[in-house]
Short mmCIF file of C-alpha atoms in Angstrom, two decimals:
data_model
loop_
_atom_site.label_atom_id
_atom_site.label_comp_id
_atom_site.label_asym_id
_atom_site.label_seq_id
_atom_site.Cartn_x
_atom_site.Cartn_y
_atom_site.Cartn_z
CA MET A 1 -6.60 10.96 -26.90
CA LEU A 2 -7.88 14.76 -27.69
CA GLU A 3 -10.93 13.23 -29.43
CA ALA A 4 -11.75 10.78 -26.54
CA LEU A 5 -11.14 13.58 -23.88
CA GLU A 6 -13.97 15.58 -26.44
CA TRP A 7 -16.27 12.75 -26.23
CA VAL A 8 -15.96 12.52 -22.43
CA GLU A 9 -16.88 16.08 -21.74
CA ASP A 10 -19.93 15.59 -24.44
CA ASN A 11 -21.56 12.38 -23.57
CA LEU A 12 -20.51 11.95 -19.70
CA GLU A 13 -23.83 13.54 -18.42
CA LYS A 14 -26.33 11.94 -20.89
CA GLU A 15 -24.42 8.48 -20.66
CA ILE A 16 -24.92 8.59 -16.48
CA LEU A 17 -28.55 9.30 -17.40
CA ASP A 18 -29.31 6.52 -19.87
CA TYR A 19 -27.22 4.32 -17.13
CA ILE A 20 -29.50 5.21 -14.12
CA LYS A 21 -32.88 4.72 -16.16
CA THR A 22 -31.97 1.34 -17.50
CA TYR A 23 -31.31 -0.27 -14.13
CA VAL A 24 -33.33 1.51 -11.68
CA GLU A 25 -36.92 3.59 -11.77
CA TYR A 26 -37.77 6.53 -9.85
CA GLU A 27 -38.76 10.26 -10.56
CA HIS A 28 -36.70 11.73 -13.12
CA THR A 29 -36.10 15.03 -11.30
CA TYR A 30 -34.04 12.81 -8.88
CA GLN A 31 -32.49 10.74 -11.65
CA VAL A 32 -31.08 13.99 -13.24
CA LEU A 33 -29.94 14.96 -9.88
CA ASP A 34 -28.17 12.00 -9.65
CA VAL A 35 -26.27 12.86 -12.53
CA VAL A 36 -24.67 15.81 -11.13
CA TYR A 37 -24.36 14.17 -7.50
CA ALA A 38 -22.15 11.52 -8.98
CA LYS A 39 -19.98 13.81 -10.30
CA LEU A 40 -19.95 15.61 -7.18
CA THR A 41 -18.56 12.68 -5.71
CA TRP A 42 -15.59 12.70 -7.77
CA VAL A 43 -14.49 16.40 -6.76
CA TYR A 44 -16.20 16.39 -3.25
CA ASP A 45 -12.84 17.38 -1.96
CA VAL A 46 -12.72 20.70 -3.08
CA PHE A 47 -16.05 21.32 -1.60
CA GLN A 48 -16.43 23.08 2.40
CA ALA A 49 -19.56 21.20 3.09
CA ILE A 50 -21.79 18.83 0.76
CA PRO A 51 -25.47 17.40 1.00
CA TYR A 52 -26.29 13.17 1.48
CA ARG A 53 -28.77 11.31 -0.96
CA ARG A 54 -31.05 9.31 0.49
CA ALA A 55 -33.88 6.86 -0.96
CA TYR A 56 -36.66 6.34 1.35
CA SER A 57 -39.83 4.21 1.52
CA THR A 58 -41.38 2.64 4.44
CA ASP A 59 -42.24 -0.10 2.21
CA TYR A 60 -39.79 -3.12 1.53
CA GLY A 61 -39.34 -4.02 -2.60
CA CYS A 62 -39.12 -0.41 -3.93
CA GLY A 63 -35.85 -0.25 -5.36
CA LYS A 64 -34.00 1.68 -2.60
CA THR A 65 -31.29 -1.17 -2.35
CA ARG A 66 -31.19 -1.48 -6.01
CA TRP A 67 -30.81 2.80 -6.56
CA LEU A 68 -28.25 2.06 -3.76
CA GLN A 69 -26.08 -0.51 -6.00
CA VAL A 70 -26.77 1.70 -9.54
CA LEU A 71 -26.00 5.12 -8.44
CA GLY A 72 -22.96 3.54 -5.83
CA SER A 73 -21.47 1.59 -8.30
CA ILE A 74 -19.87 4.88 -10.42
CA CYS A 75 -19.33 7.22 -7.53
CA PHE A 76 -16.01 8.02 -6.19
CA LYS A 77 -14.06 5.24 -4.19
CA ALA A 78 -17.78 4.12 -3.14
CA TYR A 79 -17.78 0.94 -0.82
CA HIS A 80 -20.76 -0.72 1.25
CA GLN A 81 -20.34 0.18 4.81
CA GLY A 82 -21.59 -3.96 5.87
CA ALA A 83 -22.32 -4.84 9.26
CA VAL A 84 -19.30 -3.20 11.28
CA ALA A 85 -18.86 -4.77 14.70
CA THR A 86 -18.13 -1.64 16.15
CA PRO A 87 -18.40 2.60 15.87
CA ALA A 88 -14.55 2.13 15.91
CA GLY A 89 -14.34 0.26 12.67
CA ILE A 90 -16.94 2.44 10.92
CA TYR A 91 -14.61 5.40 11.81
CA ARG A 92 -11.14 3.93 11.29
CA MET A 93 -12.97 3.12 7.48
CA CYS A 94 -14.40 6.47 6.99
CA ASP A 95 -10.94 7.86 7.99
CA ALA A 96 -9.05 5.15 5.67
CA ILE A 97 -10.98 5.04 2.38
CA GLN A 98 -12.34 8.77 2.70
CA GLY A 99 -14.93 7.86 -0.40
CA THR A 100 -18.42 7.65 -0.95
CA GLN A 101 -20.23 5.87 1.88
CA LEU A 102 -23.20 3.40 0.88
CA ILE A 103 -25.55 2.70 3.97
CA ASP A 104 -28.55 0.29 3.49
CA GLU A 105 -30.92 0.15 6.09
CA THR A 106 -30.11 -3.51 7.05
CA VAL A 107 -27.54 -1.87 8.90
CA PHE A 108 -28.77 1.71 9.92
CA SER A 109 -30.46 1.20 13.41
CA PRO A 110 -30.50 3.88 15.90
CA LYS A 111 -31.17 1.32 18.47
CA THR A 112 -27.80 -0.94 17.79
CA GLU A 113 -24.32 0.09 18.69
CA THR A 114 -23.28 0.18 14.83
CA GLY A 115 -26.43 2.47 14.12
CA GLN A 116 -25.11 4.86 17.06
CA GLY A 117 -21.77 4.90 15.28
CA LEU A 118 -23.18 5.86 11.44
CA LEU A 119 -25.07 8.54 13.39
CA ASN A 120 -21.77 10.02 14.84
CA VAL A 121 -20.62 10.09 11.55
CA LEU A 122 -23.63 11.38 9.84
CA ASN A 123 -23.81 14.43 12.19
CA VAL A 124 -20.63 15.70 11.18
CA GLY A 125 -19.86 14.00 7.95
CA TYR A 126 -21.00 16.69 5.48
CA GLN A 127 -18.21 19.60 6.16
CA ARG A 128 -14.52 19.34 5.55
CA ARG A 129 -13.62 19.59 9.04
CA GLY A 130 -16.27 17.13 10.18
CA CYS A 131 -14.27 14.32 12.36
CA VAL A 132 -15.15 11.83 14.85
CA ILE A 133 -13.06 11.41 18.32
CA ARG A 134 -12.12 8.39 19.61
CA VAL A 135 -10.10 7.82 23.11
CA ASP A 136 -7.27 4.83 23.03
CA ASP A 137 -5.71 4.68 25.51
CA SER A 138 -5.97 7.73 26.99
CA THR A 139 -4.86 9.30 23.85
CA PRO A 140 -7.38 11.37 21.72
CA ASN A 141 -7.62 10.25 17.81
CA ALA A 142 -9.38 12.24 15.16
CA PHE A 143 -10.97 10.34 12.43
CA THR A 144 -11.97 12.10 9.11
CA ALA A 145 -16.13 11.55 8.45
CA PHE A 146 -16.37 14.02 5.87
CA SER A 147 -17.61 12.25 2.42
CA PRO A 148 -20.06 11.60 0.17
CA LYS A 149 -23.24 9.47 1.57
CA LEU A 150 -26.00 7.58 -0.21
CA ILE A 151 -28.56 6.30 2.13
CA ALA A 152 -31.04 3.41 1.53
CA SER A 153 -33.60 3.75 4.52
CA SER A 154 -37.50 3.28 5.56
CA ARG A 155 -37.03 5.75 8.56
CA ARG A 156 -36.41 9.44 8.78
CA PHE A 157 -33.44 10.79 10.92
CA SER A 158 -34.66 11.93 14.40
CA ASP A 159 -31.87 14.71 14.12
CA GLU A 160 -33.58 17.19 12.35
CA ALA A 161 -30.19 19.08 11.41
CA THR A 162 -28.93 15.94 9.67
CA GLU A 163 -32.38 15.35 7.85
CA SER A 164 -31.82 19.12 6.59
CA ARG A 165 -28.68 18.05 4.99
CA THR A 166 -29.95 15.12 3.06
CA ILE A 167 -31.68 15.03 -0.25
CA THR A 168 -34.21 12.76 -0.44
CA HIS A 169 -36.72 11.00 -3.03
CA ILE A 170 -39.48 8.55 -2.33
CA ALA A 171 -38.50 5.07 -3.75
CA ARG A 172 -41.43 3.04 -5.36
CA ARG A 173 -41.80 -0.35 -7.39
CA ALA A 174 -41.17 -0.31 -10.60
CA SER A 175 -43.93 0.28 -12.88
CA SER A 176 -41.75 -1.18 -15.72
CA ASP A 177 -41.18 -4.09 -16.90
CA LYS A 178 -38.15 -3.16 -18.66
CA ILE A 179 -35.94 -3.01 -15.39
CA PRO A 180 -34.00 -5.93 -15.06
CA VAL A 181 -34.63 -8.26 -12.23
CA MET A 182 -30.91 -8.86 -11.48
CA LEU A 183 -27.74 -6.72 -12.02
CA ASP A 184 -26.00 -9.10 -14.58
CA SER A 185 -22.39 -8.47 -16.36
CA GLU A 186 -23.45 -6.09 -18.67
CA TRP A 187 -24.24 -4.11 -15.49
CA GLU A 188 -20.66 -4.33 -14.44
CA THR A 189 -18.95 -3.49 -17.74
CA TRP A 190 -21.31 -0.33 -17.85
CA SER A 191 -20.34 0.77 -14.33
CA LEU A 192 -16.65 0.29 -15.04
CA LYS A 193 -16.82 2.44 -18.17
CA LEU A 194 -18.74 5.20 -16.46
CA ARG A 195 -16.23 5.36 -13.50
CA ASN A 196 -13.20 5.56 -15.91
CA MET A 197 -15.06 8.26 -17.58
CA LEU A 198 -15.83 10.05 -14.23
CA LEU A 199 -12.02 9.75 -13.57
CA MET A 200 -11.09 11.18 -16.34
CA TRP A 201 -13.63 13.95 -15.83
CA ARG A 202 -12.19 14.80 -12.56
CA PHE A 203 -8.53 14.99 -14.00
CA LEU A 204 -9.99 17.38 -16.52
CA ASN A 205 -12.20 19.55 -14.22
CA LYS A 206 -10.84 19.47 -10.47
CA GLU A 207 -8.97 22.77 -10.63
CA ARG A 208 -11.94 24.64 -12.80
CA VAL A 209 -14.41 22.99 -9.77
CA ALA A 210 -12.08 24.44 -7.28
CA ALA A 211 -11.74 27.70 -8.98
CA GLU A 212 -15.77 28.25 -9.37
CA MET A 213 -16.32 27.43 -5.65
CA LYS A 214 -14.74 30.54 -5.10
CA THR A 215 -17.06 33.08 -6.98
CA THR A 216 -20.62 30.96 -6.21
CA ASN A 217 -22.51 29.54 -3.61
CA THR A 218 -23.73 26.28 -5.38
CA CYS A 219 -22.36 23.05 -3.95
CA LEU A 220 -22.97 21.03 -7.43
CA PRO A 221 -20.32 20.96 -9.81
CA VAL A 222 -22.24 21.21 -12.94
CA SER A 223 -25.66 23.54 -13.58
CA TYR A 224 -28.58 21.61 -12.59
CA THR A 225 -30.58 23.51 -15.02
CA HIS A 226 -28.31 22.31 -17.77
CA LEU A 227 -29.08 18.86 -17.12
CA ARG A 228 -32.61 19.27 -17.59
CA ALA A 229 -32.02 19.18 -21.36
CA HIS A 230 -31.74 15.54 -21.46
CA GLU A 231 -35.03 14.95 -20.08
CA THR A 232 -37.01 12.98 -22.31
#
């Protein structure tokens, strides 16, 4: 058991980076950052505020949705927002699951009722006390909106404040033919393995991360500089 725990501590970051590189191609600096962000989602509940992550491109076929699938599959309690019919459904899902929200451009249009609901969540969901108020039968109800969020989008936010809270990379078409066209059962097995490793990492490190938060201003659970050692 002790050897297994030590293996998780020693190999988790490299394993995540190898996984990302296998299934989606984008700038290496952001791949390294996403190793950190994946770990952040598993201890986000000890932070007062967290950033969002976004893949952005005005073109189709650039890997935005693939990035969302690959990274989202190893994040804490990740769920696809989907084409929820009303803002009320969005707010209730956020409050009930309190996991990593995956938002694809297909449902993220500010001109729709669903899009407006998502914008409400994004405007306040970066901070612990962020919530959306709904009035049902004259009774106000608060729904928690705070959680990590991955966004695949072909447009920028109209709200500069939300834009400033989002770490964005520009998605581009893959230049390597080594990236699989389809995600297969091997991908599912690998992502499950990583989720199990990340759950163990949460058990081992949540209290340490919480203690470190009292003495640092960073919102990332591990050193970005340390992760650069995995660059090839």
